Each structure stands twice: as C-alpha cells, then as structure tokens.
Coordinates of C-alpha atoms in Angstrom, one line a residue:
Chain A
X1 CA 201.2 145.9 259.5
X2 CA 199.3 145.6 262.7
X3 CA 196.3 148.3 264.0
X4 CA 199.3 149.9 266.5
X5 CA 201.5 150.2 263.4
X6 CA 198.8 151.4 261.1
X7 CA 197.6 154.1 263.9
X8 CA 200.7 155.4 264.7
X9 CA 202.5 156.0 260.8
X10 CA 199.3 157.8 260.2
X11 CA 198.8 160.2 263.4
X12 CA 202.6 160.8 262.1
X13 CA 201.6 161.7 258.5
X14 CA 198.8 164.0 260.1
X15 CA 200.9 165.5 262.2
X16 CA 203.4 166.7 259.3
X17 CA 200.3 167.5 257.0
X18 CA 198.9 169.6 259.4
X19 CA 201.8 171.5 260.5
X20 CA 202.9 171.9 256.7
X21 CA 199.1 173.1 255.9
X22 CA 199.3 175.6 258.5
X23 CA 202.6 176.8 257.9
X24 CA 201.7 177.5 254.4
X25 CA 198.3 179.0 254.7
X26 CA 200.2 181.7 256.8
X27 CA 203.3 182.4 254.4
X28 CA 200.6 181.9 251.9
X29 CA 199.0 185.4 253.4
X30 CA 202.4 187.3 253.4
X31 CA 203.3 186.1 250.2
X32 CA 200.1 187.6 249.3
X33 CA 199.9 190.1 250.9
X34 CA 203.6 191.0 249.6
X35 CA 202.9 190.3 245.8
X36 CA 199.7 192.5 246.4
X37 CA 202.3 195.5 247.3
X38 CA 204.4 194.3 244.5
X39 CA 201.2 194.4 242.0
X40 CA 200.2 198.1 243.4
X41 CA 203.5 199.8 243.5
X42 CA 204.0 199.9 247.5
X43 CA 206.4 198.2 250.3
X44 CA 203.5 195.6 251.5
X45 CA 204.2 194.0 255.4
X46 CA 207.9 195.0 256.4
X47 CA 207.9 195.9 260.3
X48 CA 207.6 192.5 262.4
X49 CA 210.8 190.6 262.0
X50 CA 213.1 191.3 258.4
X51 CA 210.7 192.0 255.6
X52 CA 207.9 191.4 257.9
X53 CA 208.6 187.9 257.9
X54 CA 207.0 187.2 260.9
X55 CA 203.8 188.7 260.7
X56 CA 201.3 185.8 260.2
X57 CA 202.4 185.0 263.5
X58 CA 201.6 188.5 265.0
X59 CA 198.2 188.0 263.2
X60 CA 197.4 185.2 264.5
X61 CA 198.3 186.6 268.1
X62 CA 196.2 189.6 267.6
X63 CA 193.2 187.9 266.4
X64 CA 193.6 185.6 269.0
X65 CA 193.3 188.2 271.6
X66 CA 190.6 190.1 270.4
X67 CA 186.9 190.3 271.6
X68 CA 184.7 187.9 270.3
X69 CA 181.5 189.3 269.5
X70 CA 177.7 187.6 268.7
X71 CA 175.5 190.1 267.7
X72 CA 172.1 190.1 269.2
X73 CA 169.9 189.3 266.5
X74 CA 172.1 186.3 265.9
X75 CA 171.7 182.1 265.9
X76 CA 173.6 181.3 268.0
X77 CA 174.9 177.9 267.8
X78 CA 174.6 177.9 264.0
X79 CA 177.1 181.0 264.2
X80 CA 180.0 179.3 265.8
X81 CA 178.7 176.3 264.0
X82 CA 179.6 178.2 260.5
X83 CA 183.3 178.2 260.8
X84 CA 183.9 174.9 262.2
X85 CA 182.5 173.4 259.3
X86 CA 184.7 175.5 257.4
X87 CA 187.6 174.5 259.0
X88 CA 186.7 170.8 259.0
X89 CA 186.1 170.8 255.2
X90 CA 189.7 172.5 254.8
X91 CA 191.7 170.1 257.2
X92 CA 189.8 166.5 255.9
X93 CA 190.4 166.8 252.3
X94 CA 194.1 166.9 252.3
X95 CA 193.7 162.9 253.7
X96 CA 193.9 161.3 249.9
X97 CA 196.0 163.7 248.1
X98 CA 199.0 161.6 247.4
X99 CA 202.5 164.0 247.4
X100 CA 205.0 161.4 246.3
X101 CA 205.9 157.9 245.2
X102 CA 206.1 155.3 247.8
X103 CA 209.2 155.0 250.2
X104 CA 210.9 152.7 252.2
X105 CA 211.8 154.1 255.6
X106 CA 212.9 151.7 258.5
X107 CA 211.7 148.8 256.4
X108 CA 208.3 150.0 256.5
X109 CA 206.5 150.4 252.8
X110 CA 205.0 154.0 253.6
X111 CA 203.1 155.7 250.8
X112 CA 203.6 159.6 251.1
X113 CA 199.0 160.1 251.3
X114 CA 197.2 160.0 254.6
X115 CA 194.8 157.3 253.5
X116 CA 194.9 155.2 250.5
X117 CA 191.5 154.9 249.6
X118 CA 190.1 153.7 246.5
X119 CA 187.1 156.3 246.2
X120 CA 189.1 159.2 247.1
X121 CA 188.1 161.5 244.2
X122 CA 184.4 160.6 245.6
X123 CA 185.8 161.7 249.3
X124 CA 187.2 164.7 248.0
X125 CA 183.6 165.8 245.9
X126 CA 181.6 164.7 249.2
X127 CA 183.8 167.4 252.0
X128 CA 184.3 170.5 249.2
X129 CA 180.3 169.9 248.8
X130 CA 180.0 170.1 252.4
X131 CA 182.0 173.4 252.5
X132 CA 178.9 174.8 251.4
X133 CA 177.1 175.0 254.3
X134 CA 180.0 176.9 256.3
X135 CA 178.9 179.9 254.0
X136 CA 175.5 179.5 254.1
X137 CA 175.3 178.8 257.9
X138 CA 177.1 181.9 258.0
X139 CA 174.7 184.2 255.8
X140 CA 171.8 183.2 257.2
X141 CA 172.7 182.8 261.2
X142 CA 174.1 186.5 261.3
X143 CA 171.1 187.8 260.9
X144 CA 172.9 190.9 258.9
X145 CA 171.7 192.1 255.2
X146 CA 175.2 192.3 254.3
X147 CA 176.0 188.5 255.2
X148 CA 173.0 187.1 254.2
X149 CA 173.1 188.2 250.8
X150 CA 176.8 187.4 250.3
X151 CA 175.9 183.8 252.3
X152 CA 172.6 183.1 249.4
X153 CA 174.7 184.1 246.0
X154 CA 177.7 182.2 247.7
X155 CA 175.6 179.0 247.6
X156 CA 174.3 179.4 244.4
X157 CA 177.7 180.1 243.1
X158 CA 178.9 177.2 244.7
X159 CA 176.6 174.6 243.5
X160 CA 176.3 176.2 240.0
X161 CA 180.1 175.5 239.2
X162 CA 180.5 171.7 241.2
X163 CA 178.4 170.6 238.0
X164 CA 181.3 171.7 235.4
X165 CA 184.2 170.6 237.9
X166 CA 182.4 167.1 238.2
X167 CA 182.2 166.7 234.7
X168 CA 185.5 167.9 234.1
X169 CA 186.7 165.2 236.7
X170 CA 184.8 162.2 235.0
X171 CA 186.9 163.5 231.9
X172 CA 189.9 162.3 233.8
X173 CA 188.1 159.1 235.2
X174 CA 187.8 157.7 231.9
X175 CA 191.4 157.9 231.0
X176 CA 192.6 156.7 234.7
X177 CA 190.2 154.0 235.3
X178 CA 190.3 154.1 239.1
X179 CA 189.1 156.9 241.5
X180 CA 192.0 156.2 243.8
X181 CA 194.4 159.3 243.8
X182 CA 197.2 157.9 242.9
X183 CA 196.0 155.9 240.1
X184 CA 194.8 158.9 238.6
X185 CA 198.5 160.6 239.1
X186 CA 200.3 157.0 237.6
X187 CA 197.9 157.0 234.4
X188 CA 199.8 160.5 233.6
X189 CA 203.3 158.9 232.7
X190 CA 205.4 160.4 230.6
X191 CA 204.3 163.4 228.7
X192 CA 200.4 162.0 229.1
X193 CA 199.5 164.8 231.9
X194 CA 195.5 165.7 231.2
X195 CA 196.0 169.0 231.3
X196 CA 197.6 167.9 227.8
X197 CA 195.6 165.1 226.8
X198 CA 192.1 166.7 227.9
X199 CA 193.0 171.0 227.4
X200 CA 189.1 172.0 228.2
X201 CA 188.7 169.6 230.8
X202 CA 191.5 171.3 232.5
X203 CA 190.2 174.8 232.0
X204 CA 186.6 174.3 233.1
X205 CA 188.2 172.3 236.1
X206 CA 190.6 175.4 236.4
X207 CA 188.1 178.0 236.5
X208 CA 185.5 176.0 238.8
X209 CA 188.1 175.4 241.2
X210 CA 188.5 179.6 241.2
X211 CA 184.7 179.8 241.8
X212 CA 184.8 177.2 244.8
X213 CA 187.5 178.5 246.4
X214 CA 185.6 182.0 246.5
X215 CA 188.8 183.6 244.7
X216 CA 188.6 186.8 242.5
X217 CA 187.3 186.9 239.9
X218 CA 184.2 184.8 241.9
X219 CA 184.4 186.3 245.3
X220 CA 181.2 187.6 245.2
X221 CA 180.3 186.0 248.5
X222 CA 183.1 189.2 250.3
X223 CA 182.5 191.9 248.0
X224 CA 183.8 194.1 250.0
X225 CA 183.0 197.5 247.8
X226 CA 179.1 196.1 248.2
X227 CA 179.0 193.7 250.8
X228 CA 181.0 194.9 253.6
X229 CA 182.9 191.7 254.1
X230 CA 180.1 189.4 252.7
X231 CA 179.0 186.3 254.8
X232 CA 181.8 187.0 257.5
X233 CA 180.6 190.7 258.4
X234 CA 179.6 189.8 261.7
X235 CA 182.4 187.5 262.7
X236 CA 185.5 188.8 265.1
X237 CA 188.5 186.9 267.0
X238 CA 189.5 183.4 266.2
X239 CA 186.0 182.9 264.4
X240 CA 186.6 185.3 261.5
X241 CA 190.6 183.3 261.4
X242 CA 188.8 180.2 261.2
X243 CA 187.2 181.3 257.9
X244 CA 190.5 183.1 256.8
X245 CA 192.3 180.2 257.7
X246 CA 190.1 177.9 255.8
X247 CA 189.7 180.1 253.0
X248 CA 193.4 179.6 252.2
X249 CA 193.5 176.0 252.8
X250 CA 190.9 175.5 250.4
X251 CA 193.2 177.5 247.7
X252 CA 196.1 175.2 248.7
X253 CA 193.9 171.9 248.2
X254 CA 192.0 173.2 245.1
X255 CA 196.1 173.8 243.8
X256 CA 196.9 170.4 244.8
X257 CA 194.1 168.9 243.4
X258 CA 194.5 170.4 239.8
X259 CA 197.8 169.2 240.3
X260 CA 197.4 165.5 240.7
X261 CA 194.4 165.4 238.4
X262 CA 195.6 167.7 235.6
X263 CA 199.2 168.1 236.0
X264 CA 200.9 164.9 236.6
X265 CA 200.9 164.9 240.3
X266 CA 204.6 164.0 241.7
X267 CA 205.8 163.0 238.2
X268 CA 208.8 164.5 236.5
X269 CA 208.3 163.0 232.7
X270 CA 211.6 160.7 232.0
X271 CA 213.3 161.4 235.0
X272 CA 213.9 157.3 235.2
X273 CA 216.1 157.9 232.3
X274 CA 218.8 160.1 234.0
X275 CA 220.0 156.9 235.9
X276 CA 220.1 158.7 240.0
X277 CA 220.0 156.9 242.6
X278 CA 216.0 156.1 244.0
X279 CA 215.9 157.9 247.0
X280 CA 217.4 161.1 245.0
X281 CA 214.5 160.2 242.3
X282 CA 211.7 160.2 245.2
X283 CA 213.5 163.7 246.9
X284 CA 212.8 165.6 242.9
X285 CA 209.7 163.8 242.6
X286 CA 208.0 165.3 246.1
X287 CA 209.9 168.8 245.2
X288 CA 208.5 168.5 241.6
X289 CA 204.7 168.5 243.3
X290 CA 205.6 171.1 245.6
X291 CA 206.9 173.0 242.9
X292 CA 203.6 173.1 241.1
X293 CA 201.0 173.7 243.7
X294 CA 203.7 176.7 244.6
X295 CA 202.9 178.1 240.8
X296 CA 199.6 177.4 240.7
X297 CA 199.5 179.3 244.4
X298 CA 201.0 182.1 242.4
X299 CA 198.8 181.8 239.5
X300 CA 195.9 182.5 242.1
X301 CA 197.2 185.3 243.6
X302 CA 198.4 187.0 240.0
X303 CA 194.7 186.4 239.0
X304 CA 193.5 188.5 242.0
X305 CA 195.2 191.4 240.6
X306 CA 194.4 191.1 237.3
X307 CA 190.9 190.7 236.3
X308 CA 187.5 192.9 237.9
X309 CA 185.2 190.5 239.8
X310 CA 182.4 189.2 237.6
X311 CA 178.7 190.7 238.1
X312 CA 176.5 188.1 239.8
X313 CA 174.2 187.2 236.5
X314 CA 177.9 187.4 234.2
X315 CA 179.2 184.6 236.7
X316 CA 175.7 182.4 236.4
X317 CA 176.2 182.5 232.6
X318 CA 179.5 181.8 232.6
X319 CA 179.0 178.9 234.5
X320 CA 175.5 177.2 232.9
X321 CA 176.2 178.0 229.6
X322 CA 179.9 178.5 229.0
X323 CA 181.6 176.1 231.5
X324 CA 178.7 173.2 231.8
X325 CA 178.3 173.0 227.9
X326 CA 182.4 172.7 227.6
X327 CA 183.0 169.9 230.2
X328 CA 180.4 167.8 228.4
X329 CA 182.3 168.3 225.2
X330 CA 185.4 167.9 227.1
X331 CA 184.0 164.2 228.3
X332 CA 182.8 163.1 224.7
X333 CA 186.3 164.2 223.3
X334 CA 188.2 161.9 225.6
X335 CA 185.8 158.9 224.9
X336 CA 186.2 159.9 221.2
X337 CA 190.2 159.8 221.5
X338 CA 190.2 156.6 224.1
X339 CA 188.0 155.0 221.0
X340 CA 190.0 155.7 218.4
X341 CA 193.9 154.5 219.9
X342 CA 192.3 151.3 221.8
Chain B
X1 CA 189.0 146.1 253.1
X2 CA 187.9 148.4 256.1
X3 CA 191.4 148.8 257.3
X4 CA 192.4 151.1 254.8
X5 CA 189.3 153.4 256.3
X6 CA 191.5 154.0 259.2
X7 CA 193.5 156.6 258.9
X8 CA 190.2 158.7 257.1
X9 CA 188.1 158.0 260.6
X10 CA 191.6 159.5 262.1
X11 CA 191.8 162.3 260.2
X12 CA 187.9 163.8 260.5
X13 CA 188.6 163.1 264.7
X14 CA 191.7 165.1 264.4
X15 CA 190.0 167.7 261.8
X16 CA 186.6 167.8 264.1
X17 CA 189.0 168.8 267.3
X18 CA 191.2 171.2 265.8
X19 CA 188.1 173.1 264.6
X20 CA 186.1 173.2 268.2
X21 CA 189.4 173.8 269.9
X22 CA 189.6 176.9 267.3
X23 CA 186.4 178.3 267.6
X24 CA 186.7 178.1 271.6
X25 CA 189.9 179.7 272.1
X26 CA 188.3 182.9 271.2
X27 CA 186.0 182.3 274.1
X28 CA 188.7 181.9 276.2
X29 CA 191.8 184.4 275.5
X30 CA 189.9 187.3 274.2
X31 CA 188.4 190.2 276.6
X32 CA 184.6 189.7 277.2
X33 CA 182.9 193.1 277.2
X34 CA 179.3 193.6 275.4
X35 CA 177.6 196.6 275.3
X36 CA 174.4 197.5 273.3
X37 CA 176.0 199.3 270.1
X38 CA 179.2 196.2 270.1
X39 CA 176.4 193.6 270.1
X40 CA 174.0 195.2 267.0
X41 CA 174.1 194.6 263.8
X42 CA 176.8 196.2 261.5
X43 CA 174.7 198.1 258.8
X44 CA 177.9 201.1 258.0
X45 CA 176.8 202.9 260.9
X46 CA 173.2 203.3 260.7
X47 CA 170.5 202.5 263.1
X48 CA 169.4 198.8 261.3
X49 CA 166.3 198.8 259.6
X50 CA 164.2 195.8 259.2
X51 CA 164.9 192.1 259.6
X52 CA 166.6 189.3 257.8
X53 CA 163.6 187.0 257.6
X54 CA 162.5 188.0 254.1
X55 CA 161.7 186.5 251.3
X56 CA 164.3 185.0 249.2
X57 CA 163.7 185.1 245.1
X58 CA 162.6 182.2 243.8
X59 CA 165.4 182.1 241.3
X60 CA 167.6 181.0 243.8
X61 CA 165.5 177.6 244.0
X62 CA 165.7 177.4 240.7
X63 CA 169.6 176.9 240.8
X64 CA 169.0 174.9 243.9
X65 CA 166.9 172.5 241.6
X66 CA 168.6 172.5 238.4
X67 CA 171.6 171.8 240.1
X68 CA 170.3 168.5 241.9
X69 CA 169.0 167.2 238.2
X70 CA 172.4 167.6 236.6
X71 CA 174.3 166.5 239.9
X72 CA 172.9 163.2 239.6
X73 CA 173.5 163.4 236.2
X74 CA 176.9 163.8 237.0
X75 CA 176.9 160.7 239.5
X76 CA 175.4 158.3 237.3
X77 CA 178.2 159.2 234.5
X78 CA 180.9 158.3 237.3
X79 CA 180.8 154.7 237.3
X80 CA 180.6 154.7 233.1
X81 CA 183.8 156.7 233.4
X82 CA 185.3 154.3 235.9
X83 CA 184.8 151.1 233.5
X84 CA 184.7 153.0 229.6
X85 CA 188.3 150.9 228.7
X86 CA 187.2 147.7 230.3
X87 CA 183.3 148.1 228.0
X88 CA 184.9 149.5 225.1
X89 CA 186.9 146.3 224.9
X90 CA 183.9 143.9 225.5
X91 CA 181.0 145.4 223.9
X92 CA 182.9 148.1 221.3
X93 CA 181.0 151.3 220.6
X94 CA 177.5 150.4 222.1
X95 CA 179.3 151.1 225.5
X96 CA 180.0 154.9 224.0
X97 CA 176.4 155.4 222.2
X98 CA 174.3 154.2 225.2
X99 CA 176.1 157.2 227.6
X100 CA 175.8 159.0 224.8
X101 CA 172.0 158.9 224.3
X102 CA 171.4 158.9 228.3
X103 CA 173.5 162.5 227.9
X104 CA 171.5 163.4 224.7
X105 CA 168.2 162.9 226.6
X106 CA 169.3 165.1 230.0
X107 CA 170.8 168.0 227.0
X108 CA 167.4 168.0 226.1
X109 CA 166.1 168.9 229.2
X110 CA 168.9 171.6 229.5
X111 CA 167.7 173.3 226.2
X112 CA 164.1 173.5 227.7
X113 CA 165.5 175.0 230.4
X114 CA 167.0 177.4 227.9
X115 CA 164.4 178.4 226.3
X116 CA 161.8 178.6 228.9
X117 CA 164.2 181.4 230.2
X118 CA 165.7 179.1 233.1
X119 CA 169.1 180.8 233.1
X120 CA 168.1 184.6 232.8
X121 CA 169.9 186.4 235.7
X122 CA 169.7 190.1 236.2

C-alpha cells in the first residue's frame, strides 16, 4: 500500500471511531442516567424526543451555550490546559484497540484497529498515565479548596492503582508473548480467555480500571456530598463537557481494554465449527466485542448504584496492600502454570 | 518499520484538534458577562477565606515516591514477560528463579515500607 493509501484508510477508520466514540459516550449518559431512575424507583430523562431520547443532544446544546467562566484567583492557561489533556488522553487510546478480525474490502487487506503497532499495550499505559495530569492540572490551577483537594487525592489515587493494573497486565504478557493488541486477543482461542486462565489477574485489573476511570466506588476525586464537584468545581460551558465527555470515554476504553486483554477480544470460542460463510463469521465476531464492552458498560453503571464510595485511607489500603500483593501472586501463578504445561 | 507509526502520528493530530477546537468553542458561542461575585471562588456561598497555596502533607510524596520504585519495578518485569516462553525453553527454570529473586528483593523493600508505617492513611 502506498503513503496516499495508508493515509486515507486510516483518516477513514478515525473518522468512524470517533463518530462511534461520541455517539456512545452520549447514549452512554442517558442509558445512565435512565438505569439510575430505574435503580431509584423514578421515570429518569423522558421530555426531549420519545423517552427522552434525544437529550444528550439538548445537553450538549445547552452547555454549549452557556457562559464560560475563569474565576479570578485562577491559572489561566493551565485551566483550559486541564481539559484538553483530558480529552486528548480519551480520544488517542482507542488508536490500538483492535474490534475485529481482519477483512477484505475492495481488495484491500484492512485490519478493523486504527494502528497496528507492536508496543500498543505500552502506548496504551503511556496516554491513561498521562490522564493524570488533566486532574491534577485541574486541582491545582482553580485555585478553589474544593478542587484542589479532590485534584491531590485524585493523583494519588491514580498512581496508587496503575502499579496493580501493570502487574496484572504483565500477567497477560507472559501467556501472549507480544504486546501488540491483537496478539494478545489471538493467544485467547478457544475457551483460553485470561479472565479464565488468570481469575485474580482479571480482578485486580478489574478493580484498577474502576479506580482510573474515577468510577464509584473510587470517585473520590467528585465527591460531591464533600467536595462540591471535586477537581471540576470551577469549570462551566464546553470546559466542564470536555471533562464529562472524557470521563465517559475513559469508561468505554477501560471496558474495551478488559475486553481484549481479559475477555477474548472479538472471539466467539468455536464459532469456526458452525461452518457460516466468512464474512457472516467477521459480522458475529465485531458484534460479539460490542456485545461485551456493552455488559461491561452496564456492569459499571450497576456498580455505581450498588456499593458506598470508599473512605480515602480504605481506598489506599485496598490498593497497596490488597490489590498490589494479588497481582504479584497473580504473575507468579501464570509463570507457575506456563512452567508446568510447556 | 516506521510506516506502521502512521496512522498513531494521525490520530494524536486529529485528537490534539478536536480537544483545542472543544475547549474554544466555549469562548466562542457562549454569552461573555463577568461580574465580581460570577468570577470568585465557589466556597457554598461564603465570602472565601484564605488561599490555595498551602502546604500539602508529606504523605502524599510518599505515594508519589513509592509509586515511581514499584513502577519501574513494573517496567523492568515487562520485557521478562514478553520473552518467559521463548527462556523457559532455552535456559528451563533459571529464567523463572532469576525474576523471581529480582521480585523477592523489591518485596523486601515493600515489607520495610510496611513496617516503618509507610501505608498508614487516616
């Protein structure tokens, strides 16, 4: 394929990505805003459009519209700075996560991944590491109580719980051999999914992810009964989206992820067997992946509802001596097992 | 090969411009009318008392520090991960006892840690 080729299949994956991504994140706030009614015992969103179908779009429109406010005592450049890293973080990480086999369309041999890369787990670790800056830049640049102390045990939150989730992730590395996305997916044939093979791996990974993405029961950097609204206190307009925005994109990535590294990515186990025709094998496949970052989506939402927020010092323990301890078991199991069937 | 690069130098311009042409729009559709009160700090209504630029508690460094020993701890077991299959089958269970060891010696360090009262929060 020539640079012109290469350019143009991959402006047209973006493109899809993107609009897909965006699409979701905003159904992705009525569905939860809807299965939040549903948990509480009221009607939830049900005035713009039937059901209230459209009102991510109103949303968007109103927040677009509003005011945007600095407060005085703010940095300013490090307080619009704050969200756009956020929002870079969520839209870069999607690149390696591979949604399907590959397919031949027009002759071309198109894998379904924005880039192919053979260090993508690495890429991955190096932007969700990033993403903590957006909530410290935010803390600290605001120049509020409220935000600053949301914005320090944010960081410390964060950093606390990327030790398990790496861990957990060499775990997978040693049964895959490759940190290229979708050799990790192809060394879970069959039945062999890690979230089988490697059941505390996939926990600690489980419950880090939770605690990156900021979700309940970790969301201490929001708070709201203490915090006000945590390290986005003093953002309004399309500023305060961007964080919203990426908040929710991190939840569909962190879903995504667990599902190629845990769950067996695309794969259906023995579908070859059933004898369909290819392209009706790729169509399952893709829906099969959808499927299960859909549950996981759920999963996270039905989570919210379920269990209290953790106090700051129960969330510290749980992550240095609870998860930390466990994905280093987790990693001397699999070498154990890999030891004993070679 | 650098050509498979591509499409990741794409996506961060496309990422980079979607987030600037976010953040501006606010600047450009919404109203524009600051007053006093709109521009002070939100503190639940109060007048706001004191600044930001206090002292943080050391046991926030901690974490910052404890986190870049055993991040690098995680690094170095990356590439051991990578090639476990390919050593196991060349140099059998040295490959295993040597990570092992390297883990035993960092562990160590964690139950210092532990003890000297390095993961107390209250």
């Amino acid at each position: 394929m020539s640079l012109i080729e290469i350019l143009i299949i991959t402006l047209i994956k973006i493109l899809i990505i993107l609009t897909l991504t965006l699409l979701t994140v905003s159904y992705l706030v009525y569905f939860e805003r809807k299965i939040s009614a549903w948990a509480q015992n009221r009607l939830g969103p049900n005035r713009v459009g039937w059901e209230g179908i459209l009102q991510p779009f109103a949303d968007v429109f109103k927040l677009l519209l509003k005011e945007d406010i600095v407060p005085n005592k703010a940095n300013k450049v490090i307080h619009s700075l704050a969200p756009m890293v956020a929002l870079f973080v969520a839209f870069t990480t999607y690149a390696v996560i591979p949604i399907g086999p590959n397919v031949q369309i027009f002759g071309y041999d198109i894998s379904l991944v924005v880039a192919d890369i053979n260090i993508g787990i690495l890429y991955v670790l190096a932007l969700t590491s990033l993403g903590v800056y957006a909530i410290t830049f935010a803390g600290w640049s605001s120049g509020s109580k409220y935000s600053l102390l949301g914005g320090i045990r944010s960081s410390a939150q964060m950093i606390s719980y990327e030790i398990s989730m790496g861990f957990s992730i060499a775990g997978v590395l040693l049964l895959s051999e490759s940190l290229r996305p979708i050799a990790i997916v192809e060394s879970q044939a069959g039945w062999m999914w890690n979230a089988v093979v490697q059941p505390i791996g996939f926990i600690t990974f489980f419950v880090s992810a939770f605690a990156e993405t900021n979700r309940l029961p970790f969301d201490l950097p929001e708070a709201e009964p203490e915090l006000v609204g945590g390290f986005h206190t003093e953002y309004s307009s399309m500023k305060f989206a961007g964080f919203f925005l990426a908040e929710y994109a991190n939840m569909i990535i962190a879903s995504a992820l667990i599902t190629t590294l845990y769950l067996g990515g695309w794969q259906i186990p023995y579908i070859e067997k059933l004898g369909l025709a290819d392209w009706l094998v790729t169509v399952f496949q893709v829906g099969s992946f959808f499927i299960k970052v859909g549950m996981l989506l759920f999963f996270f939402i039905w989570i919210r509802w379920s269990i209290p927020r953790f106090r700051y010092d129960q969330l510290m323990n749980i992550g240095w001596k609870v998860m930390f301890p466990l994905s280093l078991i987790n990693l001397v199991w699999v070498a154990v097992l890999i030891m004993i069937f070679n | 090969m650098i050509i498979e690069y591509i499409p990741i130098f794409v996506v961060l311009i496309v990422a980079i411009g979607f987030a600037v042409a976010t953040v501006l729009s606010s600047g450009i559709f919404g109203p524009q009318r600051p007053n006093s009160e709109k521009l002070s700090t939100y503190e639940s209504g109060m007048t706001p008392v004191g600044s930001t630029n206090e002292r943080v508690s050391v046991k926030y460094y901690l974490v910052a520090m404890l986190f870049i020993i055993f991040d690098i701890e995680v690094i170095f077991v990356y590439p051991w991960a990578v090639q476990f299959q390919n050593l196991f089958g060349e140099i059998g269970i040295s490959a295993f006892i040597s990570m092992f060891i390297f883990l035993v010696v960092l562990e160590l360090g964690y139950l210092y840690v532990y003890k000297k009262g390095g993961f107390k929060w209250d």
